[in-house]
Amino acid sequence: MKILPYQPDQSNLAYSVGITLDRFIKLKQSDFPFASGELSQLLRDIALAAKIVNRETNRAGLANIGGAFGQTNVQGEEQQKLDVIANIRFMRALSKGGEVCAIVSEEEDAVIDLKNNSGKYVVAIDPLDGSSNIDVNISIGTIFSIYRRKTPVGSPITEADIMQPGNQQVAAGYVLYGSSTMLVYTTGCGINGFTYENSLGEFFLSHPDMKAPEDGKIYSINEGLEQEWEPAIAAYVRQCKAEKLQSRYIGSLVADFHRNLLKGGIYLYPATQKNPSGKLRLLYEANALALLIEQAGGTATDGHRRILDIQPESLHQRTPLIIGSRNMVEQVKGLIQSTPMEKEILAR
Ligand SMILES: O=P(O)(O)OC[C@H]1O[C@](O)(COP(=O)(O)O)[C@@H](O)[C@@H]1O
Ligand SMILES: [Mg+2]
Ligand SMILES: [Mg+2]
């Protein structure tokens, strides 16, 4: 009986499809000697729900799942049908496995207690980000943060389990439903991006070890709110224009973040008169992206504090968010901190 060692094919006849997300999660698990595999399974569950939501977004126009759902969520925002569908899909996937004990969702007023005695993880999720872009076929996303509960497994869920600062995240990521669908995540050892291959139903590693350029040529802010900006933000945007930087604003946080992560740039959603604490939510938007950008070498701040060090006080609390290439964010922080309040009031 002839036995030969395997020789990988060199002919390029069958191009390599690369490494799947499943295999990558398994490989990375060995970075954590005491890993039980629960976090890995949780990440796989999120990927599965993302595949289903991807299918729904792709066929939204055909399947009558575009448009408003006819209800408002706890933020007073009109829910889109896809907001609700994505919420159901992720809730179901997260409740199936037994790894998760509680969920915080943009679409749920309260903490959802999964009443399982084995779950040690808490998930905060924005099931569908960029809702205003759903019906116009512009990139949208999903954002998720994962924490280990603070109280013993099986005991009642407490505030301590939920109100954890972002620096306690054990994993975070987003899904981008765009011209191609991508999943980008971190478990605290750098960030990696995977592209969805529809025909195979698999995510494949396409962007290993992503790094945010220290500087960039793109600034992203809703200029329609210019009248409501604090002078430091107005000064920074004037500076960007003077330096002929490119203004790019999609209006889907995940898509704006992703572009700036790849190309170098800064996204700003500052405090406004309408939203003195900004618009974006700390627990299921800002924290996840802040962990990702820091893992990629960038920075995230509310203008004064590191986003990841903000102690949450309420489930749906908002925060100003300035995030992206390190030097650009530091520049804005410098401007904000050098614009003393009184000078600020006079400038108005
Ligand atoms: O329309 P605005 O005020 O510029 O706000 C756009 C921002 O609001 C969001 O749509 C808020 O997220 P949701 O769609 O998940 O509510 C962000 O994705 C986006 O960056
Ligand atoms: Mg959002
Ligand atoms: Mg949302």
Short mmCIF file of C-alpha atoms and ligand atoms in Angstrom, two decimals:
data_model
loop_
_atom_site.label_atom_id
_atom_site.label_comp_id
_atom_site.label_asym_id
_atom_site.label_seq_id
_atom_site.Cartn_x
_atom_site.Cartn_y
_atom_site.Cartn_z
CA MET A 1 0.00 0.00 0.00
CA LYS A 2 1.53 3.29 -1.14
CA ILE A 3 1.43 6.24 1.33
CA LEU A 4 2.50 9.70 0.24
CA PRO A 5 2.62 12.98 2.21
CA TYR A 6 0.00 15.52 1.03
CA GLN A 7 1.45 17.97 -1.51
CA PRO A 8 -0.64 21.14 -1.73
CA ASP A 9 -1.60 21.77 -5.39
CA GLN A 10 0.69 24.30 -7.04
CA SER A 11 -1.15 24.47 -10.38
CA ASN A 12 -3.57 27.28 -9.41
CA LEU A 13 -6.15 25.30 -11.33
CA ALA A 14 -8.46 25.48 -8.31
CA TYR A 15 -7.86 28.78 -6.53
CA SER A 16 -7.88 28.60 -2.74
CA VAL A 17 -11.08 30.04 -1.24
CA GLY A 18 -9.19 30.90 1.91
CA ILE A 19 -10.01 30.31 5.54
CA THR A 20 -13.58 30.21 6.74
CA LEU A 21 -14.82 32.20 9.72
CA ASP A 22 -15.62 28.95 11.57
CA ARG A 23 -12.09 27.65 11.17
CA PHE A 24 -10.60 31.03 12.07
CA ILE A 25 -12.70 31.20 15.27
CA LYS A 26 -11.51 27.70 16.15
CA LEU A 27 -7.86 28.59 15.47
CA LYS A 28 -8.09 31.79 17.52
CA GLN A 29 -9.70 29.94 20.40
CA SER A 30 -6.34 28.35 21.08
CA ASP A 31 -5.09 31.87 21.96
CA PHE A 32 -7.15 31.44 25.13
CA PRO A 33 -5.86 28.31 26.95
CA PHE A 34 -8.87 28.10 29.27
CA ALA A 35 -11.44 28.78 26.58
CA SER A 36 -14.56 26.63 26.88
CA GLY A 37 -15.70 27.22 23.30
CA GLU A 38 -18.83 29.12 24.38
CA LEU A 39 -17.63 32.46 23.02
CA SER A 40 -16.67 30.73 19.77
CA GLN A 41 -20.16 29.25 19.50
CA LEU A 42 -21.70 32.64 20.28
CA LEU A 43 -19.70 34.24 17.45
CA ARG A 44 -20.87 31.48 15.12
CA ASP A 45 -24.48 32.08 16.16
CA ILE A 46 -24.09 35.79 15.38
CA ALA A 47 -22.62 34.92 11.98
CA LEU A 48 -25.56 32.65 11.20
CA ALA A 49 -28.10 35.35 12.11
CA ALA A 50 -26.09 37.78 9.96
CA LYS A 51 -26.39 35.43 6.96
CA ILE A 52 -30.17 35.33 7.42
CA VAL A 53 -30.45 39.11 7.81
CA ASN A 54 -28.21 39.48 4.76
CA ARG A 55 -30.65 37.37 2.74
CA GLU A 56 -33.56 39.51 4.02
CA THR A 57 -31.84 42.81 3.17
CA ASN A 58 -30.90 41.54 -0.29
CA ARG A 59 -34.49 40.74 -1.15
CA ALA A 60 -36.20 43.46 0.89
CA GLY A 61 -37.68 45.12 -2.19
CA LEU A 62 -39.16 41.85 -3.40
CA ALA A 63 -40.40 40.48 -0.11
CA ASN A 64 -42.43 43.49 1.02
CA ILE A 65 -40.20 43.92 4.07
CA GLY A 66 -39.20 47.50 3.26
CA GLY A 67 -40.76 50.50 4.93
CA ALA A 68 -42.04 51.33 8.39
CA PHE A 69 -43.26 48.73 10.86
CA GLY A 70 -45.82 51.13 12.33
CA GLN A 71 -44.38 51.33 15.85
CA THR A 72 -41.76 53.48 17.59
CA ASN A 73 -38.95 52.12 19.75
CA VAL A 74 -37.83 53.33 23.18
CA GLN A 75 -35.85 56.14 21.51
CA GLY A 76 -39.04 57.44 19.93
CA GLU A 77 -37.73 56.44 16.49
CA GLU A 78 -40.08 54.91 13.97
CA GLN A 79 -39.10 51.26 13.62
CA GLN A 80 -38.53 49.93 10.09
CA LYS A 81 -39.76 46.42 9.32
CA LEU A 82 -36.15 45.32 8.89
CA ASP A 83 -35.25 46.73 12.31
CA VAL A 84 -37.84 44.40 13.79
CA ILE A 85 -36.94 41.43 11.58
CA ALA A 86 -33.23 41.78 12.35
CA ASN A 87 -34.04 42.06 16.05
CA ILE A 88 -36.10 38.85 15.95
CA ARG A 89 -33.37 37.01 14.00
CA PHE A 90 -30.54 37.96 16.36
CA MET A 91 -32.65 37.39 19.48
CA ARG A 92 -33.53 33.91 18.26
CA ALA A 93 -29.94 33.03 17.36
CA LEU A 94 -28.61 34.37 20.68
CA SER A 95 -31.26 32.59 22.75
CA LYS A 96 -30.73 29.20 21.08
CA GLY A 97 -27.26 28.23 22.22
CA GLY A 98 -27.32 28.74 25.97
CA GLU A 99 -24.15 30.86 26.03
CA VAL A 100 -26.04 34.12 26.53
CA CYS A 101 -27.87 35.09 29.74
CA ALA A 102 -29.10 38.59 28.79
CA ILE A 103 -29.48 40.83 25.74
CA VAL A 104 -29.61 44.62 25.41
CA SER A 105 -31.06 45.66 22.05
CA GLU A 106 -31.78 49.03 20.45
CA GLU A 107 -35.23 47.67 19.61
CA GLU A 108 -36.08 46.49 23.15
CA ASP A 109 -37.02 48.89 25.95
CA ALA A 110 -35.73 46.58 28.69
CA VAL A 111 -32.95 44.05 29.20
CA ILE A 112 -34.05 40.68 27.81
CA ASP A 113 -33.37 37.97 30.41
CA LEU A 114 -32.94 34.61 28.66
CA LYS A 115 -33.59 32.77 31.89
CA ASN A 116 -30.92 30.16 31.22
CA ASN A 117 -28.77 28.80 34.00
CA SER A 118 -25.71 28.26 31.89
CA GLY A 119 -25.28 31.56 30.03
CA LYS A 120 -22.23 33.56 31.04
CA TYR A 121 -22.34 36.21 28.31
CA VAL A 122 -24.27 39.46 27.96
CA VAL A 123 -24.79 40.78 24.42
CA ALA A 124 -25.60 44.40 23.50
CA ILE A 125 -26.77 44.73 19.91
CA ASP A 126 -27.92 47.22 17.30
CA PRO A 127 -29.69 44.69 15.07
CA LEU A 128 -30.01 47.04 12.12
CA ASP A 129 -27.83 50.13 11.90
CA GLY A 130 -28.51 52.84 9.36
CA SER A 131 -32.27 52.31 9.32
CA SER A 132 -32.86 55.51 7.36
CA ASN A 133 -30.99 53.93 4.44
CA ILE A 134 -32.87 50.61 4.30
CA ASP A 135 -35.41 51.56 1.63
CA VAL A 136 -32.90 53.32 -0.60
CA ASN A 137 -30.55 50.37 -0.95
CA ILE A 138 -27.59 52.00 0.78
CA SER A 139 -25.25 49.99 3.01
CA ILE A 140 -26.60 49.15 6.45
CA GLY A 141 -25.21 47.06 9.30
CA THR A 142 -25.44 45.27 12.62
CA ILE A 143 -23.27 46.16 15.64
CA PHE A 144 -22.61 43.87 18.64
CA SER A 145 -20.74 43.92 21.96
CA ILE A 146 -20.13 40.86 24.15
CA TYR A 147 -19.39 40.94 27.90
CA ARG A 148 -18.89 38.21 30.50
CA ARG A 149 -21.50 38.54 33.22
CA LYS A 150 -20.19 39.78 36.60
CA THR A 151 -22.47 37.73 38.83
CA PRO A 152 -22.35 33.91 39.12
CA VAL A 153 -23.81 31.91 36.22
CA GLY A 154 -27.38 30.92 36.97
CA SER A 155 -28.00 33.75 39.46
CA PRO A 156 -30.47 36.57 38.70
CA ILE A 157 -29.28 39.18 36.19
CA THR A 158 -28.18 42.37 37.93
CA GLU A 159 -27.30 45.94 36.91
CA ALA A 160 -23.61 45.02 37.38
CA ASP A 161 -23.90 42.46 34.57
CA ILE A 162 -25.37 45.00 32.14
CA MET A 163 -23.90 48.41 33.00
CA GLN A 164 -20.32 47.52 32.16
CA PRO A 165 -17.92 50.05 30.60
CA GLY A 166 -16.69 49.22 27.10
CA ASN A 167 -13.22 48.29 28.40
CA GLN A 168 -14.88 45.14 29.82
CA GLN A 169 -15.92 43.82 26.39
CA VAL A 170 -14.58 40.33 25.60
CA ALA A 171 -15.53 40.67 21.95
CA ALA A 172 -17.16 43.17 19.59
CA GLY A 173 -17.92 43.50 15.92
CA TYR A 174 -20.17 44.58 13.13
CA VAL A 175 -21.72 43.22 9.99
CA LEU A 176 -21.84 45.43 6.91
CA TYR A 177 -24.60 44.62 4.41
CA GLY A 178 -23.14 46.45 1.43
CA SER A 179 -22.03 45.75 -2.12
CA SER A 180 -20.51 42.74 -0.44
CA THR A 181 -21.41 41.58 3.04
CA MET A 182 -18.65 41.61 5.62
CA LEU A 183 -18.26 40.64 9.26
CA VAL A 184 -15.50 42.38 11.19
CA TYR A 185 -14.76 41.43 14.80
CA THR A 186 -12.23 41.38 17.63
CA THR A 187 -11.71 39.29 20.74
CA GLY A 188 -9.07 41.69 21.97
CA CYS A 189 -6.19 40.44 19.80
CA GLY A 190 -6.46 42.67 16.75
CA ILE A 191 -9.37 42.85 14.30
CA ASN A 192 -10.13 40.70 11.24
CA GLY A 193 -12.61 41.06 8.39
CA PHE A 194 -14.49 38.31 6.60
CA THR A 195 -16.37 38.56 3.32
CA TYR A 196 -19.52 36.56 2.70
CA GLU A 197 -19.45 34.25 -0.31
CA ASN A 198 -23.14 33.96 -1.15
CA SER A 199 -22.78 30.93 -3.40
CA LEU A 200 -21.07 28.94 -0.64
CA GLY A 201 -22.95 30.46 2.29
CA GLU A 202 -19.66 31.05 4.10
CA PHE A 203 -17.69 33.99 5.47
CA PHE A 204 -14.03 33.86 4.34
CA LEU A 205 -11.08 35.77 5.80
CA SER A 206 -10.51 38.68 3.39
CA HIS A 207 -9.06 41.42 5.62
CA PRO A 208 -6.59 39.91 8.13
CA ASP A 209 -5.25 42.04 10.96
CA MET A 210 -6.84 45.33 9.89
CA LYS A 211 -5.06 48.55 10.85
CA ALA A 212 -6.48 52.09 10.88
CA PRO A 213 -4.10 54.56 9.19
CA GLU A 214 -2.88 57.11 11.76
CA ASP A 215 -3.98 59.90 9.45
CA GLY A 216 -6.60 60.21 6.71
CA LYS A 217 -8.17 62.49 4.12
CA ILE A 218 -11.82 61.85 4.93
CA TYR A 219 -14.15 63.48 7.43
CA SER A 220 -17.69 62.20 8.05
CA ILE A 221 -20.27 64.36 9.80
CA ASN A 222 -23.88 65.36 9.15
CA GLU A 223 -23.26 68.97 8.03
CA GLY A 224 -26.99 69.62 8.11
CA LEU A 225 -26.56 70.03 11.88
CA GLU A 226 -23.78 72.63 11.53
CA GLN A 227 -25.82 75.31 13.30
CA GLU A 228 -25.95 73.11 16.39
CA TRP A 229 -22.25 72.24 16.67
CA GLU A 230 -20.01 73.51 19.45
CA PRO A 231 -17.37 75.96 18.12
CA ALA A 232 -14.54 73.41 18.43
CA ILE A 233 -16.33 71.03 16.03
CA ALA A 234 -17.16 73.90 13.66
CA ALA A 235 -13.50 74.95 13.78
CA TYR A 236 -12.33 71.41 13.01
CA VAL A 237 -14.65 71.04 10.02
CA ARG A 238 -13.50 74.44 8.71
CA GLN A 239 -9.93 73.15 9.04
CA CYS A 240 -10.81 69.97 7.11
CA LYS A 241 -12.24 72.12 4.32
CA ALA A 242 -9.21 74.42 4.36
CA GLU A 243 -7.00 71.33 3.98
CA LYS A 244 -9.28 70.10 1.16
CA LEU A 245 -10.10 66.85 2.93
CA GLN A 246 -12.94 64.80 1.41
CA SER A 247 -16.38 65.04 3.00
CA ARG A 248 -18.02 61.60 2.97
CA TYR A 249 -21.21 60.85 4.95
CA ILE A 250 -23.40 57.81 4.23
CA GLY A 251 -25.65 58.16 7.26
CA SER A 252 -25.08 54.53 8.26
CA LEU A 253 -22.60 54.48 11.14
CA VAL A 254 -21.22 51.02 10.26
CA ALA A 255 -20.61 51.99 6.63
CA ASP A 256 -18.99 55.35 7.47
CA PHE A 257 -16.86 53.66 10.15
CA HIS A 258 -15.79 50.84 7.81
CA ARG A 259 -14.72 53.18 5.02
CA ASN A 260 -12.70 55.36 7.38
CA LEU A 261 -11.13 52.30 9.01
CA LEU A 262 -9.85 51.09 5.64
CA LYS A 263 -8.89 54.42 4.09
CA GLY A 264 -8.08 56.59 7.11
CA GLY A 265 -10.54 59.20 8.28
CA ILE A 266 -12.68 60.50 11.10
CA TYR A 267 -16.39 60.12 11.91
CA LEU A 268 -18.00 62.69 14.18
CA TYR A 269 -21.48 62.69 15.69
CA PRO A 270 -21.04 65.44 18.28
CA ALA A 271 -23.42 66.81 20.85
CA THR A 272 -26.07 69.03 19.27
CA GLN A 273 -28.73 71.29 20.70
CA LYS A 274 -31.32 68.60 19.78
CA ASN A 275 -29.18 65.83 21.27
CA PRO A 276 -26.92 67.39 23.95
CA SER A 277 -25.50 63.89 24.55
CA GLY A 278 -25.15 63.17 20.83
CA LYS A 279 -27.32 60.72 18.91
CA LEU A 280 -25.45 57.42 19.03
CA ARG A 281 -25.96 54.88 21.82
CA LEU A 282 -23.08 53.95 24.11
CA LEU A 283 -23.95 50.30 24.86
CA TYR A 284 -24.70 48.98 21.35
CA GLU A 285 -23.10 51.40 18.92
CA ALA A 286 -20.18 53.39 20.38
CA ASN A 287 -18.57 50.75 22.65
CA ALA A 288 -18.18 48.07 19.99
CA LEU A 289 -16.71 50.43 17.39
CA ALA A 290 -14.45 52.01 20.03
CA LEU A 291 -12.96 48.61 20.89
CA LEU A 292 -12.49 47.79 17.21
CA ILE A 293 -10.85 51.11 16.34
CA GLU A 294 -8.49 50.87 19.33
CA GLN A 295 -7.57 47.30 18.35
CA ALA A 296 -6.76 48.68 14.90
CA GLY A 297 -4.60 51.50 16.29
CA GLY A 298 -7.18 54.32 16.14
CA THR A 299 -8.99 56.32 18.82
CA ALA A 300 -12.57 56.88 20.05
CA THR A 301 -13.67 59.69 22.37
CA ASP A 302 -16.69 61.74 23.37
CA GLY A 303 -14.44 64.79 23.14
CA HIS A 304 -13.22 64.52 26.70
CA ARG A 305 -13.21 60.85 27.74
CA ARG A 306 -12.10 57.58 26.14
CA ILE A 307 -15.38 55.98 25.04
CA LEU A 308 -14.33 52.63 26.54
CA ASP A 309 -13.93 54.19 30.01
CA ILE A 310 -17.42 55.71 30.17
CA GLN A 311 -19.45 54.09 32.97
CA PRO A 312 -22.94 53.42 31.56
CA GLU A 313 -25.87 54.76 33.59
CA SER A 314 -28.83 53.83 31.44
CA LEU A 315 -29.54 51.21 28.79
CA HIS A 316 -30.13 53.50 25.84
CA GLN A 317 -27.86 56.36 26.90
CA ARG A 318 -26.37 58.40 24.10
CA THR A 319 -22.86 59.72 23.75
CA PRO A 320 -21.07 62.14 21.43
CA LEU A 321 -18.79 60.02 19.24
CA ILE A 322 -15.55 61.09 17.57
CA ILE A 323 -13.82 58.03 16.14
CA GLY A 324 -11.22 57.04 13.58
CA SER A 325 -7.58 57.71 12.70
CA ARG A 326 -5.62 58.51 15.84
CA ASN A 327 -4.02 61.82 14.80
CA MET A 328 -7.27 63.21 13.44
CA VAL A 329 -9.26 62.34 16.61
CA GLU A 330 -6.49 63.74 18.84
CA GLN A 331 -6.67 66.98 16.83
CA VAL A 332 -10.39 67.35 17.52
CA LYS A 333 -9.89 66.50 21.20
CA GLY A 334 -7.20 69.17 21.39
CA LEU A 335 -9.54 71.74 19.85
CA ILE A 336 -12.41 70.81 22.19
CA GLN A 337 -10.20 70.97 25.25
CA SER A 338 -8.61 74.26 24.22
CA THR A 339 -11.96 75.97 23.66
CA PRO A 340 -12.82 77.09 27.19
CA MET A 341 -16.56 77.23 27.91
CA GLU A 342 -16.87 81.03 28.27
CA LYS A 343 -15.09 81.65 24.98
CA GLU A 344 -17.47 79.09 23.62
CA ILE A 345 -20.58 80.94 24.79
CA LEU A 346 -19.25 84.24 23.39
CA ALA A 347 -18.58 82.63 20.02
CA ARG A 348 -22.28 81.66 19.63
O1 LIG B 1 -29.45 61.04 10.11
P1 LIG B 1 -28.38 61.44 11.07
O2 LIG B 1 -28.87 62.35 12.18
O3 LIG B 1 -27.16 61.97 10.42
O4 LIG B 1 -27.96 60.10 11.84
C1 LIG B 1 -27.34 59.06 11.14
C2 LIG B 1 -26.85 58.10 12.17
O5 LIG B 1 -27.96 57.51 12.82
C3 LIG B 1 -27.92 56.08 12.69
O6 LIG B 1 -28.74 55.70 11.64
C4 LIG B 1 -28.42 55.54 14.02
O7 LIG B 1 -28.46 54.17 14.02
P2 LIG B 1 -29.82 53.32 13.83
O8 LIG B 1 -30.17 53.36 12.41
O9 LIG B 1 -29.39 51.99 14.30
O10 LIG B 1 -30.87 53.92 14.72
C5 LIG B 1 -26.47 55.77 12.38
O11 LIG B 1 -26.29 54.60 11.65
C6 LIG B 1 -26.06 56.96 11.54
O12 LIG B 1 -24.69 57.21 11.56
MG MG B 2 -27.40 52.28 14.86
MG MG B 3 -30.47 50.31 14.68
#
